[in-house]
PDB file of C-alpha atoms in Angstrom:
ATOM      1  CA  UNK W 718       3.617  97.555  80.963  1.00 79.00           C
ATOM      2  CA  UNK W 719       5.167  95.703  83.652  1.00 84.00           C
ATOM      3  CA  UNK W 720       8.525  94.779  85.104  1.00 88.00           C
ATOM      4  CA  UNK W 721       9.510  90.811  84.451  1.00 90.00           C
ATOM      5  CA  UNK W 722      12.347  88.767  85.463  1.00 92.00           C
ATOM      6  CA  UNK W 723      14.135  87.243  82.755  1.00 88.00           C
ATOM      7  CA  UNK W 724      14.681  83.204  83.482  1.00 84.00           C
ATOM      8  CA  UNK W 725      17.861  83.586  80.758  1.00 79.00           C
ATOM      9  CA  UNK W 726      19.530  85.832  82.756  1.00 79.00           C
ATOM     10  CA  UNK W 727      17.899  85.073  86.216  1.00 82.00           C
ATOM     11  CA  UNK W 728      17.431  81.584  86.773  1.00 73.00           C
ATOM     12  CA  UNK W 729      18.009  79.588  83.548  1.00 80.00           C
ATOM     13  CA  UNK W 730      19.559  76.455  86.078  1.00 88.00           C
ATOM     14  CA  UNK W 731      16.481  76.719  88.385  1.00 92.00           C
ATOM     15  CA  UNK W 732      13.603  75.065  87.796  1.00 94.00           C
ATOM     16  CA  UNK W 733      10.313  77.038  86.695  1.00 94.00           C
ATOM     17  CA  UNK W 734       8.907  76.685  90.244  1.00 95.00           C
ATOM     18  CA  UNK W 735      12.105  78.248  92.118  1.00 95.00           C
ATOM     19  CA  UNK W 736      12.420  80.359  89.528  1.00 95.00           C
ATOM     20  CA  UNK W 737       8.398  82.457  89.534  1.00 96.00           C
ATOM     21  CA  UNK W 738       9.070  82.082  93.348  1.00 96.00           C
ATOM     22  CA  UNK W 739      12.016  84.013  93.310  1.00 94.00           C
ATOM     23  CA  UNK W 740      10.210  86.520  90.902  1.00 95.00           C
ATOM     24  CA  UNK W 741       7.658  86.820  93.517  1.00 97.00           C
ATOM     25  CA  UNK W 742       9.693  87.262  96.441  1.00 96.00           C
ATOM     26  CA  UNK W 743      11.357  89.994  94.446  1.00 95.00           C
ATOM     27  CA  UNK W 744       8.637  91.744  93.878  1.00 96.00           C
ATOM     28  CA  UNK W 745       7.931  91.496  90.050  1.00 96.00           C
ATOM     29  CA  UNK W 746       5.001  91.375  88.255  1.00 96.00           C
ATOM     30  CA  UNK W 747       6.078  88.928  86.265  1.00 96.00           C
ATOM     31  CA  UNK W 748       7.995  86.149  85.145  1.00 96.00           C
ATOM     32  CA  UNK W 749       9.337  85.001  81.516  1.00 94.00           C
ATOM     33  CA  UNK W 750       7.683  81.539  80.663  1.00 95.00           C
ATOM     34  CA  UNK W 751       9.069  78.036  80.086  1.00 93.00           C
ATOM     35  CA  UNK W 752       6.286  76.824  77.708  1.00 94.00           C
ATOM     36  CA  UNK W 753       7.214  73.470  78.058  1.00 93.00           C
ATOM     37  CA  UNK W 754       5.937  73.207  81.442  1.00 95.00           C
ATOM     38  CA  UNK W 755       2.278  74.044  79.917  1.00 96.00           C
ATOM     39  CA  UNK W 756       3.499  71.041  77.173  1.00 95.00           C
ATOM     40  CA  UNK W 757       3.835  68.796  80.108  1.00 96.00           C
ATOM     41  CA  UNK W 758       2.114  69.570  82.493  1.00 97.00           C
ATOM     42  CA  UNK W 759      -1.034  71.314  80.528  1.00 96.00           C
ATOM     43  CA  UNK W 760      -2.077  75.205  79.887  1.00 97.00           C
ATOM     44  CA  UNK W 761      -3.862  75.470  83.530  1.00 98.00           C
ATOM     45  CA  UNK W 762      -1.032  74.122  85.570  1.00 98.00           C
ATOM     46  CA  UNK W 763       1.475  76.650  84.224  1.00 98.00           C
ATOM     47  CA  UNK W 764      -1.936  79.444  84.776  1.00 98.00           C
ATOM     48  CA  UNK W 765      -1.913  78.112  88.004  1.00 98.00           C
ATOM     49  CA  UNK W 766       1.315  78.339  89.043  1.00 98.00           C
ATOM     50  CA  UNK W 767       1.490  82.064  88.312  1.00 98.00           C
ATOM     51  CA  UNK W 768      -1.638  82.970  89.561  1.00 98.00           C
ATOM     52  CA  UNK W 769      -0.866  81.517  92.762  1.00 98.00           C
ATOM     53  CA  UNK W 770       2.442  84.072  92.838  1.00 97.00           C
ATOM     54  CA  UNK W 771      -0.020  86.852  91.748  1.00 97.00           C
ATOM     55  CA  UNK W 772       2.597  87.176  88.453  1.00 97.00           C
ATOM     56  CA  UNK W 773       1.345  87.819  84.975  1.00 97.00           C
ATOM     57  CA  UNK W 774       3.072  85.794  82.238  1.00 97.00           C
ATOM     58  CA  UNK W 775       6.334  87.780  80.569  1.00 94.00           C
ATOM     59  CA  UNK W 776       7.768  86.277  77.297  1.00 92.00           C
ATOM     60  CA  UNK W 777       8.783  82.790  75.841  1.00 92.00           C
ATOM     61  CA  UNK W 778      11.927  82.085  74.046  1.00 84.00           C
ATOM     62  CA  UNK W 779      11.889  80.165  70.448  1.00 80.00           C
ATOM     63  CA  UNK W 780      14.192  77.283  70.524  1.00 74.00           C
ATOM     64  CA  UNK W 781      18.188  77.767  69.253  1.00 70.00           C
ATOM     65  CA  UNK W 782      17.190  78.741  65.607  1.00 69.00           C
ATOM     66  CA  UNK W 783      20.694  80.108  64.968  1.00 69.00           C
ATOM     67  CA  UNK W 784      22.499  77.030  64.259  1.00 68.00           C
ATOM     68  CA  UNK W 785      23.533  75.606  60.689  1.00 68.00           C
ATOM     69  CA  UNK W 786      20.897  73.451  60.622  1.00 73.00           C
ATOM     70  CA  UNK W 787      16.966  73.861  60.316  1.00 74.00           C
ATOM     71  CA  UNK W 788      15.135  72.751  63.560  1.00 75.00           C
ATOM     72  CA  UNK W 789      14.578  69.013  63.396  1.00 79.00           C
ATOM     73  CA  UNK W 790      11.027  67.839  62.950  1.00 81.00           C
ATOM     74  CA  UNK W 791      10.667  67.152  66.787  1.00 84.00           C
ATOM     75  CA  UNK W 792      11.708  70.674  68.024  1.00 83.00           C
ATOM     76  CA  UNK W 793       9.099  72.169  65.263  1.00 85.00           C
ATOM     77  CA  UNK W 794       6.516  69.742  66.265  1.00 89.00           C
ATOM     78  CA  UNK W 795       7.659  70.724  69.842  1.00 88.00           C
ATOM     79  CA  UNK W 796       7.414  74.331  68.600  1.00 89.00           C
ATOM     80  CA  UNK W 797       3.996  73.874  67.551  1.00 93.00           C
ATOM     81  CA  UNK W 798       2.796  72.494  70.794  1.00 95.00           C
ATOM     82  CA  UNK W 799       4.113  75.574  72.874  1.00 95.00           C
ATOM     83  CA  UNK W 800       2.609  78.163  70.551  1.00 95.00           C
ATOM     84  CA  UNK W 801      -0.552  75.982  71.081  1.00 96.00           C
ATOM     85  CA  UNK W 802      -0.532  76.524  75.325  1.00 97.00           C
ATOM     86  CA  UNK W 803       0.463  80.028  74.726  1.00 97.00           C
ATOM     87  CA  UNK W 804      -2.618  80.436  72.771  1.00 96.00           C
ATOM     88  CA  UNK W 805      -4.383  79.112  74.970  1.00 97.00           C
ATOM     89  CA  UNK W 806      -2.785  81.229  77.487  1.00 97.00           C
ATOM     90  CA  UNK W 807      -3.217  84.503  75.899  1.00 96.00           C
ATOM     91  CA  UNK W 808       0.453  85.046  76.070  1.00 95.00           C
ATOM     92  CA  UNK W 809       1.361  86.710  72.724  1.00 92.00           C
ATOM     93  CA  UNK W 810       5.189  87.744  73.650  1.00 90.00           C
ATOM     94  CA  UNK W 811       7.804  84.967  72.361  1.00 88.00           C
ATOM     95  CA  UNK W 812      11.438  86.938  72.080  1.00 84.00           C
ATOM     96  CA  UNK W 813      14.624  85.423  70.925  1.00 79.00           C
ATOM     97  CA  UNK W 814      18.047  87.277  70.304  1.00 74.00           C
ATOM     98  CA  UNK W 815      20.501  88.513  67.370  1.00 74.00           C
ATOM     99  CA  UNK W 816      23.727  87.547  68.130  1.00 72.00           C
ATOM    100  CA  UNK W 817      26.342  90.439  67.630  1.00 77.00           C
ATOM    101  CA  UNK W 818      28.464  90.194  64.538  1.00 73.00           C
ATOM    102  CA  UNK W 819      31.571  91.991  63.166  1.00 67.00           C
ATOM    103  CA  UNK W 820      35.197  91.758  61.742  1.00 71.00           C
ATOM    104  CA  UNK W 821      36.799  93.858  64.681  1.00 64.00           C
TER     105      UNK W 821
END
């Protein structure tokens, strides 16, 4: 187990650069992952760009599932492509969130 900085919290405005930098400088040992930047840029990039900060990959977030419509079929297909580079990647930690909920 390791500590990781958590872009959603951390450095959602920042791009992924700034923000594994900043997890760096901080002293993590990791970083939460922006998949898309493997989708983009390919799976040894995005290994490269931690690697190079000496961080180990932390989770990736599913896209906004909550709404009250099903994901269209280009954020599945999208969906499909980032599971693909985390495969690759050997990161098996994708989180999301419950919102909370009551009638108080």
């Amino acid at each position: 187990m390791y500590c990781c900085l958590d872009r959603g919290t951390a450095g959602r405005e920042l791009s992924l650069e700034q923000f594994v930098q900043i997890a760096s400088d901080a002293g993590f040992h990791g970083a939460d992952v922006d998949l898309s930047y493997g989708v983009q840029r390919g799976a040894a990039a995005l290994r490269k760009l931690y690697a190079d900060r000496s961080l180990q990959f932390g989770a990736w977030g599913l896209p906004d599932w909550r709404g009250p419509n099903p994901l269209s079929d280009d954020e599945m297909r999208n969906l499909r492509h980032q599971a693909k580079v985390a495969a690759e990647l050997e990161i098996d930690r994708c989180c999301t969130y419950i919102l909370p909920s009551g009638e108080l």
